[in-house]
Coordinates of C-alpha atoms in Angstrom, one line a residue:
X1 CA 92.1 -23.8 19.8
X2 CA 90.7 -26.1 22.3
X3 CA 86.8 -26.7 22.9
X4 CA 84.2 -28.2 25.3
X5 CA 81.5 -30.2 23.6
X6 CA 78.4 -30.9 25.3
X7 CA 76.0 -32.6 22.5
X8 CA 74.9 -35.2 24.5
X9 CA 74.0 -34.4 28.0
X10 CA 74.0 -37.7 29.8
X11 CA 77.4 -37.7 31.6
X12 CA 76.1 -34.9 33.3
X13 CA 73.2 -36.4 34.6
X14 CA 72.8 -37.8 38.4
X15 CA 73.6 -36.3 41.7
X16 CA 75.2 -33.0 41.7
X17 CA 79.3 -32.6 41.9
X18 CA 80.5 -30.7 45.3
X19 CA 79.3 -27.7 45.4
X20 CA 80.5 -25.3 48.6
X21 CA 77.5 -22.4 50.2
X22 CA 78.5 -19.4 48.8
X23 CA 79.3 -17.1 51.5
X24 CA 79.7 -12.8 51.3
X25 CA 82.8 -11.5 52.4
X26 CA 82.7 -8.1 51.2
X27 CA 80.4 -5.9 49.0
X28 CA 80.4 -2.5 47.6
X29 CA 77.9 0.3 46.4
X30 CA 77.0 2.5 43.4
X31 CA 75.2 5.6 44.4
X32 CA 72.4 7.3 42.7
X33 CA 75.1 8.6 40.0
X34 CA 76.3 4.9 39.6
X35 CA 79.8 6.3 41.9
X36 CA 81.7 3.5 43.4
X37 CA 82.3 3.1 47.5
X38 CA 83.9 -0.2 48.1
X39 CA 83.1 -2.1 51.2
X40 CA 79.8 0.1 51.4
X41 CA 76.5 -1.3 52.0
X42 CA 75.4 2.4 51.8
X43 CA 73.2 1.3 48.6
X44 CA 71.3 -1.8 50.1
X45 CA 67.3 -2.1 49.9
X46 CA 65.1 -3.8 52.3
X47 CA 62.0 -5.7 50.8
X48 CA 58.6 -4.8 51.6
X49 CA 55.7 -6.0 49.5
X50 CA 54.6 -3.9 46.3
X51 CA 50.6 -4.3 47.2
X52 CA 49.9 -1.8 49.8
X53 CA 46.4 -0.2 50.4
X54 CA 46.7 3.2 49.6
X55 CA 43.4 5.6 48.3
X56 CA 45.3 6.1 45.1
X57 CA 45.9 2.6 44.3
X58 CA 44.2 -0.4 43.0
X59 CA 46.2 -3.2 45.2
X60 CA 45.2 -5.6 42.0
X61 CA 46.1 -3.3 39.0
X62 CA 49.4 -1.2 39.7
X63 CA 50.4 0.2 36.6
X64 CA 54.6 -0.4 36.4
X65 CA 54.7 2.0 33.7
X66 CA 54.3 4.8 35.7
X67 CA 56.8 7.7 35.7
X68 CA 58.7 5.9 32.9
X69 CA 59.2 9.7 31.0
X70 CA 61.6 10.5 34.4
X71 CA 63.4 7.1 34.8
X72 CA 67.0 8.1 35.3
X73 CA 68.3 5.0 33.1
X74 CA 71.9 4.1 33.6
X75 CA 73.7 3.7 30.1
X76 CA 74.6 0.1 29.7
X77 CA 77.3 1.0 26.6
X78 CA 80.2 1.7 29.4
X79 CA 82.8 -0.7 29.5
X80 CA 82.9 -1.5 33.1
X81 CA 85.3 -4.4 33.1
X82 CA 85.9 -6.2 36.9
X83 CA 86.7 -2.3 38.0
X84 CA 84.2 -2.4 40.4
X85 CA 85.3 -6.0 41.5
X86 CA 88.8 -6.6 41.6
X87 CA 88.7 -2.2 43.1
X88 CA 86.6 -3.4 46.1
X89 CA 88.6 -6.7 46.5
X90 CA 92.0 -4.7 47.1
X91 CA 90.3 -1.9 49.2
X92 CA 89.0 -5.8 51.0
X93 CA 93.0 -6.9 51.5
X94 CA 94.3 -3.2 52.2
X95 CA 91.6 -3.5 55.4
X96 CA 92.3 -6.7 56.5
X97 CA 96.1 -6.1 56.3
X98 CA 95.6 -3.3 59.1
X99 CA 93.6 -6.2 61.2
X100 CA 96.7 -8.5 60.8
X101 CA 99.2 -5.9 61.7
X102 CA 97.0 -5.1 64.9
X103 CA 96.6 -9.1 65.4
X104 CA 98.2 -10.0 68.7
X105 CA 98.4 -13.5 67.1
X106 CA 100.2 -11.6 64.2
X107 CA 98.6 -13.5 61.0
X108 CA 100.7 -14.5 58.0
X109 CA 100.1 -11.3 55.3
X110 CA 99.3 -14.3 53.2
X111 CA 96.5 -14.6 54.8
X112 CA 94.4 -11.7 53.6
X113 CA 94.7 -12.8 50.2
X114 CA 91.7 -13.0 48.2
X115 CA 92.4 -16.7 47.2
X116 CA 90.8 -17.9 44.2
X117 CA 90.7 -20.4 41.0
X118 CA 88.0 -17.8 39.1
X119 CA 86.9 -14.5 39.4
X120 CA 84.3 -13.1 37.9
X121 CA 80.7 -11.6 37.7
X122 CA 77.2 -13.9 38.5
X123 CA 76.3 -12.9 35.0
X124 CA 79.1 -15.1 33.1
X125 CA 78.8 -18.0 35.6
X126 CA 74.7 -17.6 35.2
X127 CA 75.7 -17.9 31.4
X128 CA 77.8 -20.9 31.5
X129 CA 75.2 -22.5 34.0
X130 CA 72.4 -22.0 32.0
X131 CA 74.1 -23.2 29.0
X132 CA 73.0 -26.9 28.8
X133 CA 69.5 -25.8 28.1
X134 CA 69.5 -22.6 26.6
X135 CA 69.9 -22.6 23.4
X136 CA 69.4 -18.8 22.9
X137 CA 71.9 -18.7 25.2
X138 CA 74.7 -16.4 23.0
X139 CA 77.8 -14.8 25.2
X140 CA 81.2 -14.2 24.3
X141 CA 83.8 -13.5 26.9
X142 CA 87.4 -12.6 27.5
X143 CA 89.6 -14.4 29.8
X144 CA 93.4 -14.1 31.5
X145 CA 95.6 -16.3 33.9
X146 CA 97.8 -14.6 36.5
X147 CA 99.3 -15.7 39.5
X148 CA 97.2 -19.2 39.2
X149 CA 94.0 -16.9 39.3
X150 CA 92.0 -16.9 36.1
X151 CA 90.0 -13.6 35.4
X152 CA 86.5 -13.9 33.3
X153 CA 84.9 -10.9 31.9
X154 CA 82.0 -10.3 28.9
X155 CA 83.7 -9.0 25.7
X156 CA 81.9 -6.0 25.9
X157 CA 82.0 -5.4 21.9
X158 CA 80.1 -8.6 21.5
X159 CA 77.4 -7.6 24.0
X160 CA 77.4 -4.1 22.2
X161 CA 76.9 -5.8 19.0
X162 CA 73.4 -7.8 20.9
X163 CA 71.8 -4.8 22.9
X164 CA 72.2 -2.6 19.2
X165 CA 70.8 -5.8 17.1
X166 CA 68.0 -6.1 20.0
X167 CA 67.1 -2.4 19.8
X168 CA 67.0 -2.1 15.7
X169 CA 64.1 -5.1 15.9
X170 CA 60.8 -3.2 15.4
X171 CA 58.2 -5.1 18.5
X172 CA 55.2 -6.8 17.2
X173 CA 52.3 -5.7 17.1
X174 CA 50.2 -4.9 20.2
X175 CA 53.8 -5.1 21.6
X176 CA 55.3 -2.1 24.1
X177 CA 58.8 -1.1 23.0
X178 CA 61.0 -3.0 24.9
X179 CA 62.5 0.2 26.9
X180 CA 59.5 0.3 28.6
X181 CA 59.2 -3.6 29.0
X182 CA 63.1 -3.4 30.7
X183 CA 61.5 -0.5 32.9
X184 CA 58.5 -2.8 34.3
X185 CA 61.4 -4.8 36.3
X186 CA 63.0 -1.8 37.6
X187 CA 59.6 0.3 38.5
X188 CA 58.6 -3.2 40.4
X189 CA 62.2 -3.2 42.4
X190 CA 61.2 0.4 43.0
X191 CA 57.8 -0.7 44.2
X192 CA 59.1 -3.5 46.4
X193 CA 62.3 -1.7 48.4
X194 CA 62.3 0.4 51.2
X195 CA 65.9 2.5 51.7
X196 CA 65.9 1.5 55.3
X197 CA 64.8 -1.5 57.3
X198 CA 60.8 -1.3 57.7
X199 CA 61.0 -0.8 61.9
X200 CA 63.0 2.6 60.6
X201 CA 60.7 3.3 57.5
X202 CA 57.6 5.9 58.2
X203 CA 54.5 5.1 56.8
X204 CA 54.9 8.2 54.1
X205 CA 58.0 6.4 52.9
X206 CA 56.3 3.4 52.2
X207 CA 53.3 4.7 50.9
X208 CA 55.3 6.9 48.3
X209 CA 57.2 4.4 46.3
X210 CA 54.7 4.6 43.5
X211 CA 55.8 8.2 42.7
X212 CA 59.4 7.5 43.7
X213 CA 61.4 8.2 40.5
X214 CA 63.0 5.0 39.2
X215 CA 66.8 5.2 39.0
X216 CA 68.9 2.1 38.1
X217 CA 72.5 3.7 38.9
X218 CA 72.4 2.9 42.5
X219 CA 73.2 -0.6 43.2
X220 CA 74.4 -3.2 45.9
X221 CA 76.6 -6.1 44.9
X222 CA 77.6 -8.6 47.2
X223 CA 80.9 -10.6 46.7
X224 CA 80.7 -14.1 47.4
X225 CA 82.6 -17.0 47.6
X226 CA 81.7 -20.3 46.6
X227 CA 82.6 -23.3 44.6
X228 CA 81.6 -26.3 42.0
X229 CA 83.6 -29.3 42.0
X230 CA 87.4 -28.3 42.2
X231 CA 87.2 -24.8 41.3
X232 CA 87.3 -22.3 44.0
X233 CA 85.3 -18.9 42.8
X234 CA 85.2 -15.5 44.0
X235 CA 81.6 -13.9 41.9
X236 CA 80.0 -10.8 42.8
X237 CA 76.8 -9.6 41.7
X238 CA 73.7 -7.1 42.1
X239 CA 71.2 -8.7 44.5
X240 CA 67.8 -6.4 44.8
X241 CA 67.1 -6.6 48.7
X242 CA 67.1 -8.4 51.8
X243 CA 64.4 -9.5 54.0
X244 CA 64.7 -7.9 57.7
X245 CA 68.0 -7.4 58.0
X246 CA 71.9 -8.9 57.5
X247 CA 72.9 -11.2 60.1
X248 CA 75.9 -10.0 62.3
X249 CA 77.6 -13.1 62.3
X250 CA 78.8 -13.2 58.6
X251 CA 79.2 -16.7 58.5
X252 CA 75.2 -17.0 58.7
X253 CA 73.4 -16.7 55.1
X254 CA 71.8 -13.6 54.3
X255 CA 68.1 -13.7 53.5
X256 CA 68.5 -11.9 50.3
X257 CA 65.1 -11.5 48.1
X258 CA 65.8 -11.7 43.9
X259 CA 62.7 -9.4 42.6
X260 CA 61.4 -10.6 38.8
X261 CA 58.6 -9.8 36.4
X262 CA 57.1 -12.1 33.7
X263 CA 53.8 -12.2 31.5
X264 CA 50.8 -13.8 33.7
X265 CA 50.7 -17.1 32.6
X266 CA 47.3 -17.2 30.1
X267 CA 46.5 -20.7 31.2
X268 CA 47.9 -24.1 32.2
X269 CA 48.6 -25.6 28.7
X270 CA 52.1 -27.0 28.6
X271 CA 53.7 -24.3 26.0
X272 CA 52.7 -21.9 28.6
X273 CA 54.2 -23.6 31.4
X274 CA 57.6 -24.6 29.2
X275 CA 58.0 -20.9 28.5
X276 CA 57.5 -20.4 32.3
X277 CA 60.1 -23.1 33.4
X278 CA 62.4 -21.5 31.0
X279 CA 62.4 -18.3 32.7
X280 CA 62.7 -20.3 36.0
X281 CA 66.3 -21.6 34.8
X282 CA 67.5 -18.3 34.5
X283 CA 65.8 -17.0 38.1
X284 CA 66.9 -20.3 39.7
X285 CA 70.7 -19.5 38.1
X286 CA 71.4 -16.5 39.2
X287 CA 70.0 -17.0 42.6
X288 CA 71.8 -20.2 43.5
X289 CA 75.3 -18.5 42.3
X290 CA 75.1 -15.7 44.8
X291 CA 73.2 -17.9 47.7
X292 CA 69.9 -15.8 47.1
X293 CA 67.2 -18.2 49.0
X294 CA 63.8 -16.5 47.9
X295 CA 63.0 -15.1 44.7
X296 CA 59.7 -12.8 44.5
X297 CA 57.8 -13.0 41.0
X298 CA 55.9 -10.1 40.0
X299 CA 52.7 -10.8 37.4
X300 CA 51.6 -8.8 34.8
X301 CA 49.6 -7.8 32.1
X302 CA 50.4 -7.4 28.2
X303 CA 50.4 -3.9 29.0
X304 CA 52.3 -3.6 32.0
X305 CA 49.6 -3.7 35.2
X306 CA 50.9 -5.2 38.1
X307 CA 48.2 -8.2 39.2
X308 CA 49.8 -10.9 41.3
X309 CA 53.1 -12.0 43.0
X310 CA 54.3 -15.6 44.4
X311 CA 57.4 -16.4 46.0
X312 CA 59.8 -19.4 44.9
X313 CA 62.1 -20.7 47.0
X314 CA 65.7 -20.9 45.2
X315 CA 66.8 -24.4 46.1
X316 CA 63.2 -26.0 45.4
X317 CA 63.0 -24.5 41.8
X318 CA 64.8 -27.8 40.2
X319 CA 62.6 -30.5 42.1
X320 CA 59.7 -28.3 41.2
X321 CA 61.2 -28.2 37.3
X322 CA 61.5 -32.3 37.7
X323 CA 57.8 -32.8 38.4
X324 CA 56.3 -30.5 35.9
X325 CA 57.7 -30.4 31.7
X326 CA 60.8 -31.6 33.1
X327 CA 62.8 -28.5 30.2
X328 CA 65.4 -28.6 32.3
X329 CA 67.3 -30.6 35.4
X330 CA 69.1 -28.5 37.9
X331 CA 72.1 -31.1 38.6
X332 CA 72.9 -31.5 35.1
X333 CA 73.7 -27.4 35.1
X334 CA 76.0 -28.2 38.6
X335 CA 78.0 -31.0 36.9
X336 CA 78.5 -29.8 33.4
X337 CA 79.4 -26.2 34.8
X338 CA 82.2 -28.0 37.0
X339 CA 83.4 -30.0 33.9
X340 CA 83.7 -26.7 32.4
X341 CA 85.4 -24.8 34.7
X342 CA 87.8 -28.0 34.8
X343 CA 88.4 -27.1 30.4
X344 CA 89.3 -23.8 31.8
X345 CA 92.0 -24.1 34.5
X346 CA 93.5 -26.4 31.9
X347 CA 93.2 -24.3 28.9
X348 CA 93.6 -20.7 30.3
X349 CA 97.1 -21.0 31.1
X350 CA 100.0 -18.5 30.7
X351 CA 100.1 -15.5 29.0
X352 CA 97.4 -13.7 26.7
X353 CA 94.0 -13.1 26.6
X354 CA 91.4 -16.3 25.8
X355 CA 88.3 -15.3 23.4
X356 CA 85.5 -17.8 24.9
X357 CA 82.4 -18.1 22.7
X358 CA 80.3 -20.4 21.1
X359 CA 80.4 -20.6 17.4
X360 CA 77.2 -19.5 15.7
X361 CA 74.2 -22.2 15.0
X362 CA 76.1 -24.9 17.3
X363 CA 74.9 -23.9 20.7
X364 CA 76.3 -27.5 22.1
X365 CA 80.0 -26.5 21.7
X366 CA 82.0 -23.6 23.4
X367 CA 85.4 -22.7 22.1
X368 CA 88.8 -21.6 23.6
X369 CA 90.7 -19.1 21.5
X370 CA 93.8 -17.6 22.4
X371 CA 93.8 -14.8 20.2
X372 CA 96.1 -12.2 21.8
X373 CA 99.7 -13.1 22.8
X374 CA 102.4 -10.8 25.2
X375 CA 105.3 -8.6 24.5
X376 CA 107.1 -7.5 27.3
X377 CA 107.7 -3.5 27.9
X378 CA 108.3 -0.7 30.3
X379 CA 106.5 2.3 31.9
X380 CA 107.6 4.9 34.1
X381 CA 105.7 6.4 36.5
X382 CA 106.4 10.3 37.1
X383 CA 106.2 11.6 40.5
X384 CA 107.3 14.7 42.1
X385 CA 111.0 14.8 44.0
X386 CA 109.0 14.8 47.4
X387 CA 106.4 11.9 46.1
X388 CA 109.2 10.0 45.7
X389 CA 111.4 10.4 48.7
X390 CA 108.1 10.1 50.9
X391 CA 107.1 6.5 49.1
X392 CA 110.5 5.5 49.4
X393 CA 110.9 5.8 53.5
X394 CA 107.3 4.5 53.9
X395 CA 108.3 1.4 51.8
X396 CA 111.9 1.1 53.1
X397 CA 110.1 1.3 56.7
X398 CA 107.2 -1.2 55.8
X399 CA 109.0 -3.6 53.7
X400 CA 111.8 -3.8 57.3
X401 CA 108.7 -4.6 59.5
X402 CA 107.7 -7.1 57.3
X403 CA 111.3 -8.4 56.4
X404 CA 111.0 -8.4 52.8
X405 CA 114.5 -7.4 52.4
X406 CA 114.0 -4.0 50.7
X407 CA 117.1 -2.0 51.6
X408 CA 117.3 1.9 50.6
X409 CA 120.2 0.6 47.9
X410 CA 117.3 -2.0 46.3
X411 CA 114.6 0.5 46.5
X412 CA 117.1 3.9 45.0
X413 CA 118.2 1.0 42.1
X414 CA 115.3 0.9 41.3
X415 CA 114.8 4.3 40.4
X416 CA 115.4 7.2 38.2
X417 CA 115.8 10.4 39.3
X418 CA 114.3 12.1 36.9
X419 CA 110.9 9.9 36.4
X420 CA 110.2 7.4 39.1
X421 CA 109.8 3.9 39.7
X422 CA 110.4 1.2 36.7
X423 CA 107.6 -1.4 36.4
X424 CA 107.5 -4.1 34.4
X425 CA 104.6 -5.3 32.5
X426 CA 102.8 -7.0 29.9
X427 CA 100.8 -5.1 26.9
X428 CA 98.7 -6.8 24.9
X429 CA 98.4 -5.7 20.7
X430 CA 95.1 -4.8 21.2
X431 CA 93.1 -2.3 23.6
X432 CA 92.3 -5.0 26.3
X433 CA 95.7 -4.2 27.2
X434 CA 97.9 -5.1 30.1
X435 CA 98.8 -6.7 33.2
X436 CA 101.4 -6.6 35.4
X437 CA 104.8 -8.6 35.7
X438 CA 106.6 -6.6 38.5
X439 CA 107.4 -3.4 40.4
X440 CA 109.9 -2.6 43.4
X441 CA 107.9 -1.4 46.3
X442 CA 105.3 -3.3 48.6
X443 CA 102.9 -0.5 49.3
X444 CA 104.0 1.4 46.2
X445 CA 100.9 -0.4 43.9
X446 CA 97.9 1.1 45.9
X447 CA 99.3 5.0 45.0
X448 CA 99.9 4.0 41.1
X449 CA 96.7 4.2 38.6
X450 CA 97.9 3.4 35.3
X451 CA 96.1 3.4 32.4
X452 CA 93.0 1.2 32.8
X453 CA 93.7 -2.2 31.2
X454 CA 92.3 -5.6 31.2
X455 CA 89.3 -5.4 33.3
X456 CA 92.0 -3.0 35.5
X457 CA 93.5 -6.3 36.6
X458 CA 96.9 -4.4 36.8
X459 CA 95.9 -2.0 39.2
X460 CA 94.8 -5.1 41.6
X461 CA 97.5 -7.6 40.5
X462 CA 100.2 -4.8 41.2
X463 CA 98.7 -4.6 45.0
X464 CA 98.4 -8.3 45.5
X465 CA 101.5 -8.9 44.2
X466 CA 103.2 -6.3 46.1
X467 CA 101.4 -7.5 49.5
X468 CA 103.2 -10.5 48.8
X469 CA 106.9 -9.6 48.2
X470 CA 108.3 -11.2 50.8
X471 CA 105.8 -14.5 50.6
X472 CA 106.7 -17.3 47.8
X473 CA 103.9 -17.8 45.2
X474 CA 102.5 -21.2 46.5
X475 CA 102.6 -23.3 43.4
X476 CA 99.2 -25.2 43.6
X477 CA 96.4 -22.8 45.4
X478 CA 94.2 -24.8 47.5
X479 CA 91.3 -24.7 44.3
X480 CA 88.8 -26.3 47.0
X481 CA 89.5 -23.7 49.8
X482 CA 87.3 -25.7 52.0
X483 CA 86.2 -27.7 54.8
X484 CA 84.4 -30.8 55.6
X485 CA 81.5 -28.8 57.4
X486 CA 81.1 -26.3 54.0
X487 CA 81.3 -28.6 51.2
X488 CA 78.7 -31.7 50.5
X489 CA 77.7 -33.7 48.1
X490 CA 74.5 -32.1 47.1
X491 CA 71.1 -33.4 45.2
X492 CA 69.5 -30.1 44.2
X493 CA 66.4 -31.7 42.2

């Protein structure tokens, strides 16, 4: 078992490791019954400001527990894995394979690849980022190497365990239930979006949100990629709007607006203003990750009523931090999350699955488990007689124009007549389950949906892999993946 202490702080401190911009490169969608579209922007929201003059409404007292007996609530207790992620990243490589085939300079396949040290969601990195001064800070995730690429997901058991523990504590007194408190945040997203940009919106539209009913399956998430110190990352994440509109030259950063809701600060006494620069660390984190520039704070009351908003700019929150309580320091977040990400390239290595977790009462250590090893076994895939014959031409034609090597002797061999393709792969003892080793075709992986598995990294391993056949593994992928014009040496605070 290896570990990453962090007790004292002070080798952290100083000017901020290399960080690179992060930078979208492909998104996806949930619709309004939380259904994936890949490389759909169908779900995006366009920011307009909550106060509005309107007959019906107080522009200083909007009550954000309105409609809450309609709110079509997503349930959290699904298992989602990186389905959505690593689904959208393969639809990403299938697309820009037809570009490269259609490429009079003919790119290398290779080049479509979806190069990475980490991959993961904003809400572990926000996790490990916010770790050096959270000390409520409790997460417990799962992680796997393959192909050099290192794949971070939440244990979802362990998040079950908090949500249940959360919802059995009775709220104090005076206190709403925190279902409600959890709508507030949504009903003010509701309150603050438009579906269109506002040049297309009518004024009906607009004046409407308040009885708009509040539904959190629809979602946006951009996929990003970034990096701090020598690990190259590939997050995605939820962002809540943009303001105006996405540039058309995706190499320009997105205006994207975070939307939040906190208790009105009661007065200026320091305990107030610690608690508020507490919540700032968590705002500031998951902005940063996903290159989110403006974050808009909604204010309200005890009892839910909407009274004031202010807008923070994302890369001044950490100077802002310095000169007031000073709870936390933005650079020391940068370095020691590049210090950790350097324990885990050198500790997730080879095969199993790594438990990551801090142990309970000692919020200044994380450990590394390795608590499920390999065994090596087959599956065969059944397909019809004409399934088969049909994916064996299209691969014997595809792997030729490619020059992989596939002959129709390789591709029959690796056959049986009677049940399909042979693949290899790796099943793990318990349910978080498997990942690929190998299979025989180069577009044979897209058509083949085996049993969900380790955040369904099979199903996107077996694709990349596949794209691949004819292209050696590169030993050392280029962790930095950058140039001189995107990576600095940055002082954020």
């Amino acid at each position: 078992m290896a570990a990453f202490q962090f007790h004292n702080l002070t080798p952290f401190a100083g000017k901020s490791t290399t960080i690179r911009r992060p930078r979208e490169f492909t998104y996806f969608s949930f619709d309004d019954d939380h259904k994936l579209f890949p490389l759909s922007d169908a779900s995006l929201s366009y920011y307009y400001p909550a106060f509005f003059h309107h007959a019906s409404i107080s522009p200083h007292r909007v009550n954000l527990s309105a409609g809450f007996e309609s709110f079509r609530e997503r349930d959290d207790g699904v298992d989602e894995h990186l389905d959505a992620l690593l689904d959208t990243l393969q639809a990403h490589e299938e697309r820009e394979l037809e570009r490269a085939r259609d490429d009079a300079e003919e790119r290398k396949l290779e080049d479509v690849r979806c190069k990475a040290d980490v991959v993961t969601w904003r809400g572990m990195m926000t996790k490990i980022l916010t770790a050096p001064f959270d000390d409520f800070n409790e997460f417990e995730m799962n992680a796997t190497c393959f192909q050099g690429t290192i794949f971070v997901e939440e244990n979802h058991q362990s998040k079950e365990a908090q949500r249940q523990s959360q919802n059995a504590q009775l709220p104090r007194p005076g206190q709403p239930p925190q279902e409600l408190m959890q709508y507030w945040g949504y009903k003010f997203e509701a309150l603050s979006t438009l579906p269109q940009p506002w040049p297309e919106a009518t004024r009906e539209s607009i004046e409407s949100r308040d009885q708009t009913v509040v539904n959190n399956h629809a979602q946006y998430c951009s996929i990003v990629r970034t990096g701090i110190g020598t690990t190259s990352l590939i997050i995605a994440g939820e962002v809540d709007c943009v303001l105006g509109q996405k540039p058309d030259n995706i190499e320009d950063p997105v205006p994207w607006v975070e939307l939040k809701t906190t208790a009105e600060l009661q007065s200026n006494h320091p305990r107030e203003l610690v608690k508020f620069e507490r919540k700032l660390l968590k705002y500031w984190a998951q902005s940063f990750l996903l290159g989110v520039p403006l974050i808009v704070v909604g204010f309200r009351t005890p009892d839910g009523l909407l009274t004031g908003m202010q807008d923070l700019k994302t890369q001044r929150i950490p100077s802002e931090v310095k000169q007031g309580q000073r709870t936390w320091d933005g650079n020391v977040c940068i370095n020691f999350t590049a210090a950790f990400l350097d324990t885990l390239k050198a500790t997730v290595v080879g095969e199993g699955v790594w438990r990551i977790r801090p142990p309970d009462h000692s919020p200044s250590l994380i450990h590394f488990n390795l608590f499920n090893k390999s065994s090596k076994k087959s599956l065969r895939m059944k397909y019809s007689r004409e399934q088969r014959s049909e994916m064996r031409k299209r691969d014997i034609s595809t792997a030729q124009a490619h020059n992989t090597g596939l002959n129709s002797t390789q591709s029959s061999s690796t056959e049986d007549e009677n049940s399909g393709p042979v693949f290899f792969w790796r099943e793990y003892e318990q349910p978080h389950g498997f990942l690929c080793q190998w299979y025989p075709s180069p577009f044979l992986a897209p058509q083949v949906h085996p049993t969900h598995v380790f955040g369904c990294a099979e199903q996107y391993m077996m694709y990349r892999k596949a794209l691949l056949l004819a292209t050696p593994e590169p030993n050392d992928i280029d962790s930095a993946n950058t140039t001189e014009d995107e990576e600095a040496e940055v002082d954020i605070g």
